[in-house]
Amino acid sequence: VVGSKKNQTPILSSKLSYFIVNPTWNIPSSIAKKSIIPKALKDKKFLKKKNIVIREKRYDLDAKKVKFSEVKWDKYLKEDVKYIPYKFIQLPSKTNGMGRVKYMFKNDHAVYMHDTIGSWRFKIPKQSIRAVSHGCVRLEHPISLMKHITKKYTPKTYKSVRYIYDNEKTDSISLSKKLPLHITYITSYIKDGKLKFTDDIYGYDKIQKLNYEI
């Protein structure tokens, strides 16, 4: 699952340097404004059900705690208000938007690869439901990838990492050798000896067509 047309997953080359088991999710202010705050205003138990806490000014669990009821949120929902001095953090859990593992690589777009609680999207062969993220890449088999990377690119055993995972502890696992990573945009492929095409959801093919026309 990749970024929506409005929030496109960037084309880039980087190196995977570490992954986080049972990550927290630092919810961007744009998502907090559009989704989290309105839902919390309607349902007083929403934040508790989703394991979301609020901290003042920065994404840091050690920062000053804030109770949702202490803040007048209406003024932050106005279109002209861009900055929200409160940070929403979703704690590690089975309902975390990042899932249970997140793969990190250096880039200028604040994107990464991660697990997802919306795994049902991989079971339906509709391209329209695959372009819905805010730019990050949601993985169909994040645990298989964790096992492979642990065995091939870290000094740790998979058993030890799996223990952390199963006990819902949060930990960062560094790679002993950085893994080259390339995010590309390809809308054609070969299947059963035949050329197949997917939708050009970002319109890149249409742009490139100008370069190939004679």
Tab-separated table of C-alpha atoms in Angstrom:
chain	number	residue	atom	x	y	z
A	1	VAL	CA	0.000	0.000	0.000
A	2	VAL	CA	1.418	3.368	-1.028
A	3	GLY	CA	0.633	7.059	-0.851
A	4	SER	CA	-2.588	8.510	-2.184
A	5	LYS	CA	-2.581	10.779	-5.229
A	6	LYS	CA	-2.565	13.744	-2.841
A	7	ASN	CA	0.167	12.296	-0.593
A	8	GLN	CA	2.415	10.486	-3.051
A	9	THR	CA	5.108	8.019	-2.050
A	10	PRO	CA	8.360	9.564	-3.330
A	11	ILE	CA	10.785	7.932	-5.755
A	12	LEU	CA	14.122	7.626	-3.963
A	13	SER	CA	17.242	5.628	-3.204
A	14	SER	CA	18.496	5.210	0.334
A	15	LYS	CA	19.794	2.610	2.758
A	16	LEU	CA	17.832	0.776	5.413
A	17	SER	CA	19.725	1.384	8.653
A	18	TYR	CA	17.507	0.043	11.448
A	19	PHE	CA	14.020	-1.121	12.311
A	20	ILE	CA	11.829	-0.555	15.343
A	21	VAL	CA	9.900	-3.363	16.988
A	22	ASN	CA	6.582	-2.316	18.547
A	23	PRO	CA	6.956	1.354	17.564
A	24	THR	CA	5.063	4.363	18.813
A	25	TRP	CA	3.354	6.475	16.168
A	26	ASN	CA	3.997	10.197	16.239
A	27	ILE	CA	0.736	11.312	14.682
A	28	PRO	CA	1.308	14.274	12.314
A	29	SER	CA	-0.573	17.446	13.227
A	30	SER	CA	-2.417	17.313	9.893
A	31	ILE	CA	-3.871	13.894	10.757
A	32	ALA	CA	-4.573	14.939	14.344
A	33	LYS	CA	-6.493	17.957	13.057
A	34	LYS	CA	-8.411	16.098	10.372
A	35	SER	CA	-9.177	12.856	12.188
A	36	ILE	CA	-7.984	12.364	15.778
A	37	ILE	CA	-9.289	15.553	17.419
A	38	PRO	CA	-12.779	15.429	15.809
A	39	LYS	CA	-13.197	11.777	16.816
A	40	ALA	CA	-12.010	12.480	20.363
A	41	LEU	CA	-14.486	15.363	20.651
A	42	LYS	CA	-17.335	13.010	19.709
A	43	ASP	CA	-16.187	10.055	21.814
A	44	LYS	CA	-14.599	10.718	25.217
A	45	LYS	CA	-13.152	7.201	25.266
A	46	PHE	CA	-11.648	7.355	21.758
A	47	LEU	CA	-8.065	8.219	22.797
A	48	LYS	CA	-8.041	5.547	25.494
A	49	LYS	CA	-9.399	2.898	23.106
A	50	LYS	CA	-6.698	3.752	20.562
A	51	ASN	CA	-3.898	4.017	23.178
A	52	ILE	CA	-3.213	7.631	22.203
A	53	VAL	CA	-1.600	10.051	24.666
A	54	ILE	CA	-0.921	13.789	24.371
A	55	ARG	CA	2.322	15.602	25.123
A	56	GLU	CA	3.095	19.312	25.074
A	57	LYS	CA	5.173	20.788	22.231
A	58	ARG	CA	7.198	17.711	21.241
A	59	TYR	CA	6.919	14.020	20.356
A	60	ASP	CA	8.473	12.737	23.555
A	61	LEU	CA	6.801	10.531	26.142
A	62	ASP	CA	8.900	12.293	28.791
A	63	ALA	CA	7.451	15.683	27.826
A	64	LYS	CA	4.670	17.303	29.861
A	65	LYS	CA	1.461	15.261	29.839
A	66	VAL	CA	-1.731	16.902	28.631
A	67	LYS	CA	-5.320	15.836	29.266
A	68	PHE	CA	-7.623	16.178	26.286
A	69	SER	CA	-10.280	17.861	28.447
A	70	GLU	CA	-7.830	20.608	29.467
A	71	VAL	CA	-7.577	22.103	25.968
A	72	LYS	CA	-10.097	24.082	23.900
A	73	TRP	CA	-9.592	22.245	20.619
A	74	ASP	CA	-12.067	24.124	18.429
A	75	LYS	CA	-9.601	26.894	17.621
A	76	TYR	CA	-7.075	24.350	16.290
A	77	LEU	CA	-9.625	22.930	13.861
A	78	LYS	CA	-9.878	26.192	11.910
A	79	GLU	CA	-8.424	26.032	8.388
A	80	ASP	CA	-6.023	28.939	8.876
A	81	VAL	CA	-4.450	27.373	11.981
A	82	LYS	CA	-1.459	25.252	10.962
A	83	TYR	CA	0.473	24.832	14.208
A	84	ILE	CA	-0.819	22.733	17.087
A	85	PRO	CA	1.348	22.935	20.247
A	86	TYR	CA	0.203	19.498	21.371
A	87	LYS	CA	1.531	16.203	20.061
A	88	PHE	CA	-0.538	13.033	19.801
A	89	ILE	CA	1.410	9.793	20.265
A	90	GLN	CA	-0.057	6.336	19.786
A	91	LEU	CA	1.575	3.825	22.117
A	92	PRO	CA	2.704	0.371	20.948
A	93	SER	CA	-0.222	-2.029	20.659
A	94	LYS	CA	-2.084	-4.247	18.223
A	95	THR	CA	-4.157	-1.206	17.210
A	96	ASN	CA	-1.173	1.036	16.456
A	97	GLY	CA	-1.353	2.648	13.013
A	98	MET	CA	2.259	1.603	12.354
A	99	GLY	CA	1.491	-1.993	13.161
A	100	ARG	CA	4.180	-3.885	15.084
A	101	VAL	CA	7.360	-3.083	13.151
A	102	LYS	CA	8.716	-0.038	11.307
A	103	TYR	CA	11.687	0.076	8.899
A	104	MET	CA	13.746	3.258	8.848
A	105	PHE	CA	15.889	4.783	6.098
A	106	LYS	CA	17.246	8.291	5.624
A	107	ASN	CA	15.207	10.533	3.306
A	108	ASP	CA	13.927	14.095	3.005
A	109	HIS	CA	10.259	13.127	2.919
A	110	ALA	CA	9.749	11.660	6.420
A	111	VAL	CA	8.533	8.355	4.962
A	112	TYR	CA	9.351	4.788	5.942
A	113	MET	CA	8.067	1.236	5.531
A	114	HIS	CA	5.879	-0.306	8.179
A	115	ASP	CA	3.422	-2.966	9.217
A	116	THR	CA	-0.295	-2.155	9.020
A	117	ILE	CA	-3.495	-2.988	10.855
A	118	GLY	CA	-5.272	-2.712	7.498
A	119	SER	CA	-3.920	-5.988	6.112
A	120	TRP	CA	-7.299	-6.672	4.502
A	121	ARG	CA	-6.277	-4.323	1.680
A	122	PHE	CA	-3.797	-6.917	0.400
A	123	LYS	CA	-6.550	-9.495	-0.048
A	124	ILE	CA	-8.611	-7.437	-2.477
A	125	PRO	CA	-7.308	-7.049	-6.067
A	126	LYS	CA	-8.419	-3.435	-6.462
A	127	GLN	CA	-5.706	-0.896	-7.169
A	128	SER	CA	-7.854	1.925	-5.815
A	129	ILE	CA	-7.548	0.668	-2.228
A	130	ARG	CA	-3.754	0.388	-2.458
A	131	ALA	CA	-3.051	4.134	-2.772
A	132	VAL	CA	-4.331	5.481	0.536
A	133	SER	CA	-1.367	6.201	2.826
A	134	HIS	CA	0.131	9.599	3.633
A	135	GLY	CA	3.296	8.673	1.723
A	136	CYS	CA	4.717	5.749	3.669
A	137	VAL	CA	4.801	2.187	2.333
A	138	ARG	CA	2.650	-0.341	4.180
A	139	LEU	CA	4.009	-3.876	3.898
A	140	GLU	CA	2.084	-7.069	3.249
A	141	HIS	CA	4.690	-9.339	4.925
A	142	PRO	CA	6.495	-7.172	7.519
A	143	ILE	CA	7.323	-10.070	9.842
A	144	SER	CA	8.913	-12.164	7.077
A	145	LEU	CA	11.036	-9.125	6.233
A	146	MET	CA	11.972	-8.701	9.902
A	147	LYS	CA	13.082	-12.334	10.064
A	148	HIS	CA	15.165	-12.074	6.882
A	149	ILE	CA	16.849	-8.803	7.860
A	150	THR	CA	17.555	-9.995	11.403
A	151	LYS	CA	19.278	-13.136	10.148
A	152	LYS	CA	21.205	-11.540	7.275
A	153	TYR	CA	21.972	-8.009	8.453
A	154	THR	CA	22.151	-7.954	12.270
A	155	PRO	CA	24.257	-9.782	14.865
A	156	LYS	CA	21.091	-10.714	16.750
A	157	THR	CA	19.188	-13.978	16.547
A	158	TYR	CA	15.663	-13.952	15.245
A	159	LYS	CA	14.576	-15.682	18.455
A	160	SER	CA	15.761	-12.727	20.545
A	161	VAL	CA	14.049	-10.181	18.301
A	162	ARG	CA	10.883	-12.248	18.192
A	163	TYR	CA	10.890	-12.301	21.997
A	164	ILE	CA	10.849	-8.492	22.010
A	165	TYR	CA	8.076	-8.519	19.432
A	166	ASP	CA	5.884	-11.066	21.227
A	167	ASN	CA	6.249	-9.303	24.593
A	168	GLU	CA	5.246	-5.976	23.030
A	169	LYS	CA	8.441	-4.262	24.140
A	170	THR	CA	9.780	-1.357	22.093
A	171	ASP	CA	13.330	-1.607	20.788
A	172	SER	CA	15.440	-0.381	17.866
A	173	ILE	CA	17.450	-2.999	16.000
A	174	SER	CA	20.452	-1.603	14.122
A	175	LEU	CA	21.747	-3.271	10.979
A	176	SER	CA	25.409	-4.254	10.992
A	177	LYS	CA	25.402	-3.643	7.240
A	178	LYS	CA	23.097	-1.077	5.693
A	179	LEU	CA	20.732	-2.488	3.108
A	180	PRO	CA	20.334	-0.570	-0.189
A	181	LEU	CA	16.724	0.423	-0.752
A	182	HIS	CA	15.108	1.804	-3.895
A	183	ILE	CA	11.538	3.020	-4.243
A	184	THR	CA	10.589	3.139	-7.928
A	185	TYR	CA	7.448	3.771	-9.961
A	186	ILE	CA	6.714	1.014	-12.473
A	187	THR	CA	3.286	0.567	-14.067
A	188	SER	CA	4.018	-2.389	-16.344
A	189	TYR	CA	5.115	-5.949	-15.598
A	190	ILE	CA	5.280	-9.436	-17.056
A	191	LYS	CA	2.894	-12.141	-15.812
A	192	ASP	CA	2.545	-15.576	-17.395
A	193	GLY	CA	4.591	-14.374	-20.337
A	194	LYS	CA	2.251	-11.461	-21.025
A	195	LEU	CA	2.743	-7.725	-20.614
A	196	LYS	CA	0.413	-6.269	-17.981
A	197	PHE	CA	-0.298	-2.662	-17.023
A	198	THR	CA	-1.511	-1.027	-13.835
A	199	ASP	CA	-3.132	2.364	-13.368
A	200	ASP	CA	-0.870	5.400	-13.604
A	201	ILE	CA	-2.122	6.729	-10.263
A	202	TYR	CA	0.405	9.580	-9.974
A	203	GLY	CA	0.337	10.552	-13.639
A	204	TYR	CA	4.090	10.004	-14.063
A	205	ASP	CA	3.695	7.937	-17.234
A	206	LYS	CA	1.670	10.712	-18.794
A	207	ILE	CA	4.465	13.186	-18.019
A	208	GLN	CA	7.189	10.871	-19.358
A	209	LYS	CA	5.235	10.185	-22.551
A	210	LEU	CA	6.275	13.612	-23.797
A	211	ASN	CA	9.907	12.515	-23.720
A	212	TYR	CA	9.327	9.432	-25.882
A	213	GLU	CA	7.002	10.723	-28.556
A	214	ILE	CA	8.597	11.290	-31.963
